[in-house]
CSV table of C-alpha atoms in Angstrom, one decimal:
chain,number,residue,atom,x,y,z
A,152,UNK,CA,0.0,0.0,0.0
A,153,UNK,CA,1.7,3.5,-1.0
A,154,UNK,CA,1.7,5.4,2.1
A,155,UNK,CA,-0.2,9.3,1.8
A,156,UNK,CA,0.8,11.2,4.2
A,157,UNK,CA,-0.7,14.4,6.9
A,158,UNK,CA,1.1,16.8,8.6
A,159,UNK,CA,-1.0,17.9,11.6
A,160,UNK,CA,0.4,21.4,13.3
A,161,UNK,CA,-0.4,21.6,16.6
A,162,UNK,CA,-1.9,24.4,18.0
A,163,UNK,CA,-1.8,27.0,21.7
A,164,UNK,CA,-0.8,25.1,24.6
A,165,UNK,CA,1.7,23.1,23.0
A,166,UNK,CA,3.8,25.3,24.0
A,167,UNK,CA,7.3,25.0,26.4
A,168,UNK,CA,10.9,26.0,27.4
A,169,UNK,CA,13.5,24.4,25.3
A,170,UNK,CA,11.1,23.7,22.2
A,171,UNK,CA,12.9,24.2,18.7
A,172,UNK,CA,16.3,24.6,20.3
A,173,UNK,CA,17.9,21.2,19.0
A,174,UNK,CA,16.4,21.1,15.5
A,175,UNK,CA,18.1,24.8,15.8
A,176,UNK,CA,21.4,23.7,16.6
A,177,UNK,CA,21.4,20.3,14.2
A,178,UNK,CA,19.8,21.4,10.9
A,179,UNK,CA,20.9,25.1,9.2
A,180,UNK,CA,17.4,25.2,7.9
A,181,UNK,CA,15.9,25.5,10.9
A,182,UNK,CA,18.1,28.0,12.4
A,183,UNK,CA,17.7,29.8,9.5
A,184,UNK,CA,13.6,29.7,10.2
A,185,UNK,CA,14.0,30.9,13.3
A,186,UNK,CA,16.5,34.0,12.3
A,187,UNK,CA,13.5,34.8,9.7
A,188,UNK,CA,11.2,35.1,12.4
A,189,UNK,CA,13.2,37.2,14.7
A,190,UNK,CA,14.2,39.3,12.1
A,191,UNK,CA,10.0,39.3,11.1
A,192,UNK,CA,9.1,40.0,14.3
A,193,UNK,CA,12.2,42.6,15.3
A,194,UNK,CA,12.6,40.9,18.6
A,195,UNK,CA,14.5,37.7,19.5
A,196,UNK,CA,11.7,35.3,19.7
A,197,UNK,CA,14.3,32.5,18.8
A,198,UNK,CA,16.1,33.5,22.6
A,199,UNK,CA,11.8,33.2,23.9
A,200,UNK,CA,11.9,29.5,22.4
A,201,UNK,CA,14.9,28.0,23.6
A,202,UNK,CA,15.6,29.5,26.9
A,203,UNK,CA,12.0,31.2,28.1
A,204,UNK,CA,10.9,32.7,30.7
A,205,UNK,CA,7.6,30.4,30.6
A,206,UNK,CA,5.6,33.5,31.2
A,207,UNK,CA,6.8,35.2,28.5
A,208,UNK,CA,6.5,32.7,26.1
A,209,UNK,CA,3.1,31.9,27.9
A,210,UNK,CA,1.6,35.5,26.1
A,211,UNK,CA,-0.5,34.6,23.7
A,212,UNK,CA,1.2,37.2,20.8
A,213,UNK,CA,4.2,35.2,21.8
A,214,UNK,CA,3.0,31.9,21.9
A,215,UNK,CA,1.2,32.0,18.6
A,216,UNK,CA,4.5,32.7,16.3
A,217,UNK,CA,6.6,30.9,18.7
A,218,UNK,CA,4.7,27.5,17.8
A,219,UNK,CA,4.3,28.5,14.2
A,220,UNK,CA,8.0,28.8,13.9
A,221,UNK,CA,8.8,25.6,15.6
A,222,UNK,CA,6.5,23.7,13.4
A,223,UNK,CA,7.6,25.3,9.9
A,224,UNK,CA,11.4,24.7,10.8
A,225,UNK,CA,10.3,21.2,11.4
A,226,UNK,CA,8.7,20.9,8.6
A,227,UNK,CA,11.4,22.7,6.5
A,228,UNK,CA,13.7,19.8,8.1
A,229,UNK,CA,11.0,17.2,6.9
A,230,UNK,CA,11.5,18.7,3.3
A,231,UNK,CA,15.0,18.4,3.4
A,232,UNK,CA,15.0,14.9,4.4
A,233,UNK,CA,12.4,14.4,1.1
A,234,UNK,CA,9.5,13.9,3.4
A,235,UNK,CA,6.5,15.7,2.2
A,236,UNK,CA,2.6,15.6,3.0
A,237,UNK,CA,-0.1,15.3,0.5
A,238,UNK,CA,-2.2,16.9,2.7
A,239,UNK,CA,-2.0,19.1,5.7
A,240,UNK,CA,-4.6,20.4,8.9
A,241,UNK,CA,-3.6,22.4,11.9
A,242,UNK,CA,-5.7,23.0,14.9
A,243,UNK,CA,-6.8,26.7,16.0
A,244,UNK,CA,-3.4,28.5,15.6
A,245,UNK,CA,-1.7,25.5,13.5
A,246,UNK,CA,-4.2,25.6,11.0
A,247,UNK,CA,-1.8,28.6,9.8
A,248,UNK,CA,1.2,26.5,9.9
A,249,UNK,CA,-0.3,24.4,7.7
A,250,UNK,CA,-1.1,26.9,5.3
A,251,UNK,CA,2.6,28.0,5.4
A,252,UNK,CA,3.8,24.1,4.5
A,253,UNK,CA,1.2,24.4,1.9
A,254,UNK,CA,2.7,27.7,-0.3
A,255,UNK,CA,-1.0,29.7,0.7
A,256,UNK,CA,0.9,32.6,2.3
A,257,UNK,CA,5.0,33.2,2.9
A,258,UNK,CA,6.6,32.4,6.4
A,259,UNK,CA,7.3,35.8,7.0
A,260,UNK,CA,3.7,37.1,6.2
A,261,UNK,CA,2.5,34.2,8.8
A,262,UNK,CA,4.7,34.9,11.4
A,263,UNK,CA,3.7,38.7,11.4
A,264,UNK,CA,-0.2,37.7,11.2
A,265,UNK,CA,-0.1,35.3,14.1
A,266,UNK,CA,1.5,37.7,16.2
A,267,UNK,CA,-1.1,40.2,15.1
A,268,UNK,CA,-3.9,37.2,16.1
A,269,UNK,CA,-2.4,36.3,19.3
A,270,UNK,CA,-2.9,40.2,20.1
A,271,UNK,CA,-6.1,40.3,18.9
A,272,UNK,CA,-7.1,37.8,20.5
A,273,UNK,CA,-5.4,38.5,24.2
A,274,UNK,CA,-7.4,41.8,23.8
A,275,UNK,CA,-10.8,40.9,22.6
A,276,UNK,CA,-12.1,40.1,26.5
A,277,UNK,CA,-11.1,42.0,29.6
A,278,UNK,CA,-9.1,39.6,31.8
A,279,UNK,CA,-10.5,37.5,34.1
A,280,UNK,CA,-14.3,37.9,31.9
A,281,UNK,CA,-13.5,34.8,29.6
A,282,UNK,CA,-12.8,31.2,30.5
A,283,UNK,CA,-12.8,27.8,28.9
A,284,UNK,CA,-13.7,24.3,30.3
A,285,UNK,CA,-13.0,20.6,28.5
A,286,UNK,CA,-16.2,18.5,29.5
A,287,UNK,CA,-14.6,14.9,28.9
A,288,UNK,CA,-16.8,11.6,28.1
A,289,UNK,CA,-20.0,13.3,27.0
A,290,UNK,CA,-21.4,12.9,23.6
A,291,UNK,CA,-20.7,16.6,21.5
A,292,UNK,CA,-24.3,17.3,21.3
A,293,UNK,CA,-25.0,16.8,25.2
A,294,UNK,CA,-22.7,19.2,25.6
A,295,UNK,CA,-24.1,21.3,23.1
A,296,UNK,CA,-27.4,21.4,24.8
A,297,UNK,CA,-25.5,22.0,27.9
A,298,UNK,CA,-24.1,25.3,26.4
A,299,UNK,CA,-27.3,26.3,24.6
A,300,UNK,CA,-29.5,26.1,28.2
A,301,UNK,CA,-26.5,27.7,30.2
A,302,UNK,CA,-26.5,30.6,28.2
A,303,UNK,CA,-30.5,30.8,28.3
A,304,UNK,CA,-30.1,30.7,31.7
A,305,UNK,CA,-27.4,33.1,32.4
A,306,UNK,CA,-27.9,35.5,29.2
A,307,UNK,CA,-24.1,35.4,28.7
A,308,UNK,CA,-22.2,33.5,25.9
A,309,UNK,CA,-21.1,30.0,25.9
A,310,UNK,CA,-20.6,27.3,22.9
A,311,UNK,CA,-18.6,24.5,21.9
A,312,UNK,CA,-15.2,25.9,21.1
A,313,UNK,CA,-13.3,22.7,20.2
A,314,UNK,CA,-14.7,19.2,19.1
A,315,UNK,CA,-11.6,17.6,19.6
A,316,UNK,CA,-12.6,13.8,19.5
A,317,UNK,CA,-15.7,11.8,20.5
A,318,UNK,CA,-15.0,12.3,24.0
A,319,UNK,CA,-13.5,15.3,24.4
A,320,UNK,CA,-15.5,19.1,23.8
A,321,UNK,CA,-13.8,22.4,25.2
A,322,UNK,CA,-16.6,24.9,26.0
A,323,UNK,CA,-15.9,28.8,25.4
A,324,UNK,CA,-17.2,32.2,26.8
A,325,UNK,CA,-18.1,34.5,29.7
A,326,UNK,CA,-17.1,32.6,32.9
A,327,UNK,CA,-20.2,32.4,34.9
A,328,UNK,CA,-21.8,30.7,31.6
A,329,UNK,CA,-18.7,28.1,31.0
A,330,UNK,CA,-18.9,27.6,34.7
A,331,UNK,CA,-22.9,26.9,34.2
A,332,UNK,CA,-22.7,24.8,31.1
A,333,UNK,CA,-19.9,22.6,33.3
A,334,UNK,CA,-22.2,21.8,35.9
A,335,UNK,CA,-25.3,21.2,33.5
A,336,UNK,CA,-22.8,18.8,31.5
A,337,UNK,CA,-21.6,16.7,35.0
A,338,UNK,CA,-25.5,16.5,35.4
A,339,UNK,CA,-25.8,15.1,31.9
A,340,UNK,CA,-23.1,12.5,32.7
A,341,UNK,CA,-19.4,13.7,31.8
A,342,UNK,CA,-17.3,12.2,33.8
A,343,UNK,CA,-15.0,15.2,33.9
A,344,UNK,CA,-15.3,19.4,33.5
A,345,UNK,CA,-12.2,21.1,33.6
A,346,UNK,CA,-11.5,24.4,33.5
A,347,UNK,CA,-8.6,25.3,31.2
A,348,UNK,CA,-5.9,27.7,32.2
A,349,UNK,CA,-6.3,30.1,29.4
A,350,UNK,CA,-6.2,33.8,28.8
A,351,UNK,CA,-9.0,34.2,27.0
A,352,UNK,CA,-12.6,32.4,25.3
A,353,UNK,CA,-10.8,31.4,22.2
A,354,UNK,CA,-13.6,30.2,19.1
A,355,UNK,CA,-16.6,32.0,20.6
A,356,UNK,CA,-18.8,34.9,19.8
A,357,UNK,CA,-16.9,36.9,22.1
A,358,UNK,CA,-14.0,36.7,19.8
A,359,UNK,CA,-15.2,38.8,16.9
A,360,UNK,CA,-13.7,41.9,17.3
A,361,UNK,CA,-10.2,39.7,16.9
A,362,UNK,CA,-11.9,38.1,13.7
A,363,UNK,CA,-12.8,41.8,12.2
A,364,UNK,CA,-9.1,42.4,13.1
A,365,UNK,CA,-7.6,39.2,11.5
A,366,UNK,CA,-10.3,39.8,8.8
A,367,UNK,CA,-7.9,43.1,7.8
A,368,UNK,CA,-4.6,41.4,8.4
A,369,UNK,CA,-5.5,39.0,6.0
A,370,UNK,CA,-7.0,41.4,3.4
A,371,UNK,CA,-3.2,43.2,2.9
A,372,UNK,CA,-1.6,39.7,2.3
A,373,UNK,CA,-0.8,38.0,-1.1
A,374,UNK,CA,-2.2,34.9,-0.9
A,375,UNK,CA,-1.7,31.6,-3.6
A,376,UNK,CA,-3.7,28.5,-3.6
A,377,UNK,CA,-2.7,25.8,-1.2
A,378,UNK,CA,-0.5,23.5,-3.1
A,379,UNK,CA,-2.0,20.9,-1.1
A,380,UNK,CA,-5.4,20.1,0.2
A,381,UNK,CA,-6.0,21.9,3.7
A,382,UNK,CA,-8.6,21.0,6.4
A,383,UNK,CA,-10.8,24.1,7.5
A,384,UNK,CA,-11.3,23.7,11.6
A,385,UNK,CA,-14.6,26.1,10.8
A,386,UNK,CA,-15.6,23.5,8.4
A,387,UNK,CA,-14.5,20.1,8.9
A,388,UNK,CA,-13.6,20.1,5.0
A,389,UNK,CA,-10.5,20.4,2.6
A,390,UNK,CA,-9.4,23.9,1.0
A,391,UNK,CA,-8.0,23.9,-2.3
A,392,UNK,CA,-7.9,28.1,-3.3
A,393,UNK,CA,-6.8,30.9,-1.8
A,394,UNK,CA,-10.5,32.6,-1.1
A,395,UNK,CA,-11.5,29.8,0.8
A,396,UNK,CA,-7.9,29.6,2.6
A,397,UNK,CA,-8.5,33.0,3.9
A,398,UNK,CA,-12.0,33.1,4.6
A,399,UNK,CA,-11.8,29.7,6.7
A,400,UNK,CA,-9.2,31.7,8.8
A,401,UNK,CA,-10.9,34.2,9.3
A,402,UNK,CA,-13.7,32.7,10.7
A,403,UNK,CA,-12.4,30.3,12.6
A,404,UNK,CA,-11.6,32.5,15.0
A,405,UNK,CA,-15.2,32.8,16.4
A,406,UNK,CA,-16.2,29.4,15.4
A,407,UNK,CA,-15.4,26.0,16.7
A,408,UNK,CA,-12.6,23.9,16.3
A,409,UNK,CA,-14.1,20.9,14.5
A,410,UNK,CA,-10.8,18.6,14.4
A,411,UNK,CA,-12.7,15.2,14.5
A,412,UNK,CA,-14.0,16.3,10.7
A,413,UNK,CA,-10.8,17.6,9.7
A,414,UNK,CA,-9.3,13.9,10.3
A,415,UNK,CA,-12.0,12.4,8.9
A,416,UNK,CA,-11.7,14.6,6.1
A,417,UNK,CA,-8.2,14.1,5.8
A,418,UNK,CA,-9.0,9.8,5.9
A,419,UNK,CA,-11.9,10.3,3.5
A,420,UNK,CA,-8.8,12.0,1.0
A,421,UNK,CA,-6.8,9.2,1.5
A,422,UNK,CA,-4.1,10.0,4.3
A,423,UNK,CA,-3.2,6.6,6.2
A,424,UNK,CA,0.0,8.2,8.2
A,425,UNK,CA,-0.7,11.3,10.5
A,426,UNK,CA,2.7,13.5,11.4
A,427,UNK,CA,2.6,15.6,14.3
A,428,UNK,CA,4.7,18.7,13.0
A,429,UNK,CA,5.9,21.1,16.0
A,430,UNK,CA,5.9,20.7,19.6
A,431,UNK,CA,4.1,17.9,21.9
A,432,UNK,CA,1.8,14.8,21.4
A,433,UNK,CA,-1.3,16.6,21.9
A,434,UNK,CA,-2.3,15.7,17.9
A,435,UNK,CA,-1.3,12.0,18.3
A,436,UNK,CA,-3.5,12.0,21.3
A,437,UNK,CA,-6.4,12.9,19.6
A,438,UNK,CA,-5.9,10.7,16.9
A,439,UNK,CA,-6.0,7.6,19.3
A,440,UNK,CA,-9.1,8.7,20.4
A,441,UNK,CA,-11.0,9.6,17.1
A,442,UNK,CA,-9.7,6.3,15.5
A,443,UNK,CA,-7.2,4.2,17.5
A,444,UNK,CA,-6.5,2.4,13.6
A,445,UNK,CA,-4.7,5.4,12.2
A,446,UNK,CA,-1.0,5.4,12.7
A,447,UNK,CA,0.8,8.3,14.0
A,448,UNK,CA,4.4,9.7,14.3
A,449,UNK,CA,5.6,13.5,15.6
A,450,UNK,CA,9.0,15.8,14.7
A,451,UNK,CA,10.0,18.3,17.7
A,452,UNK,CA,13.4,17.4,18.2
A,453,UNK,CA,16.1,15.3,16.7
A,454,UNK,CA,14.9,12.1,18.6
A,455,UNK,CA,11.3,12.1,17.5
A,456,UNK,CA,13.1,13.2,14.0
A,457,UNK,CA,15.1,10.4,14.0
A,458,UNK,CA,12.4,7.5,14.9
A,459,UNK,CA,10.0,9.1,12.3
A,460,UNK,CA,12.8,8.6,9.5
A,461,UNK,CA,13.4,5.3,10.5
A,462,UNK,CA,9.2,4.3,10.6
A,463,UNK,CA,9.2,5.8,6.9
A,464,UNK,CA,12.3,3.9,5.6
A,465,UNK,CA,11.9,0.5,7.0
């Protein structure tokens, strides 16, 4: 069987000390990724990466283009070594990564705009207004319903922000609602409601004014079609052209992550091996739990690197 392969590029919270340092120090083209960032971004975000401090690289307008850079200097390492997807899908933030592996926008363009999100986004609810909860082994429409009488009850916002496998939803908006829907969802049955330590209610209504600004941002770039098929979070389905490219970015930042689509879609298209591009396992998670049958691999560092390149050439 020929083997048709998916990059998946992981997305905020994937984040740590350290990440990107080795493929730095081992491969020229990923130093050379990281110098086009820094230069990008006229601060040393290569120096954020590699040595910290965690809270720094914990900002949002930080975190966003330090992951992006990680995974694309991965991916550029990939390239060299002749390893190259036929498809691609990122989650939330990596959904841009992708796009960059996929020649929809340049690196440099990418790096600037997910700084500009990350902003955005930090900005788009006072502190302390937002929050965001996983509800864990309860079926996504439960949860839905959970959300939908929460925010009757409450008149605030809350949805489904990320529908990340069967068993897994994150829940997004104004805290008193998240912290509603929770408790209606434990009465419903999930075993679990966890609120997430994040700094703001990513992929909900409360989001748009950081859509209306990414909605500019992405209005002064040049943008191609996707040499390869992309999978739209706000959609489930693959992107071929630059139109739909943008406006699937654009609107995924108010709408939900629906990443158990985007695998299936990515299946459906023929992918049987799924690579984890950029820091963590949090991708190769998921995929155990939306189908424990697909095989999966990640590159962060020149171990993972290493037993990756041996999987594909035995």
């Amino acid at each position: 069987m020929s083997i048709k392969i998916a990059f998946l590029f992981p997305g905020q919270g994937s984040q740590a000390v350290g990440m990107g340092r080795e493929l730095a120090e081992r491969f020229p083209v990923a130093a050379q990724t990281f110098a086009e960032a820094d230069e990008a971004l006229g601060f040393p975000l290569s120096r954020l990466c590699f040595e910290g401090p965690e809270d720094g690289l914990r900002l949002t307008e930080n975190t966003q283009p330090a992951i992006m850079t990680v995974s694309v200097a991965a991916a550029r390492v990939l390239a060299e070594q002749g390893i190259a997807p036929a498809l691609a899908a990122g989650h939330s933030l990596g959904e841009w990564s992708a796009h960059v592996t996929a020649g929809t926008f340049s690196f440099t363009d990418a790096v600037r705009s997910v700084k500009a999100r990350g902003r955005a986004m930090q900005l788009a609810v006072p502190a302390g207004q937002g929050a965001m909860a996983a509800i864990l082994s309860l079926d996504p429409t439960l949860v839905a319903e959970a959300c939908q009488e929460a925010a009757a009850e409450t008149g605030l916002t809350v949805q489904a922000a990320n529908l990340n496998s069967p068993g897994q939803t994150v829940i997004s908006g104004a805290l008193a609602a998240v912290e509603k829907a929770s408790a209606l969802a434990k009465a419903k049955g999930a075993r679990r409601a966890v609120m997430l330590p994040v700094s703001a209610p990513f992929h909900c209504a409360l989001m748009q004014p950081a859509q209306e600004e990414i909605a500019r941002v992405l209005a002064a770039l040049t943008l191609a079609d996707p040499r390869i098929p992309v999978a739209a979070n706000v959609t489930g389905g693959l992107v071929t052209t630059a139109a739909a490219a943008s406006d699937a970015l654009i609107h995924q930042v108010t709408g939900a992550v629906k990443w158990v689509d985007c695998v299936n879609a990515l299946k459906q298209a023929g992918a049987n091996l799924f690579i984890e591009v950029g820091p963590g396992k949090v991708l190769c998670g998921l995929l155990r739990q939306i189908d424990s049958e697909l095989k999966s691999l990640n590159v962060e560092d020149a171990a993972s690197l290493e037993k990756t390149l041996a999987e594909l050439r035995s």
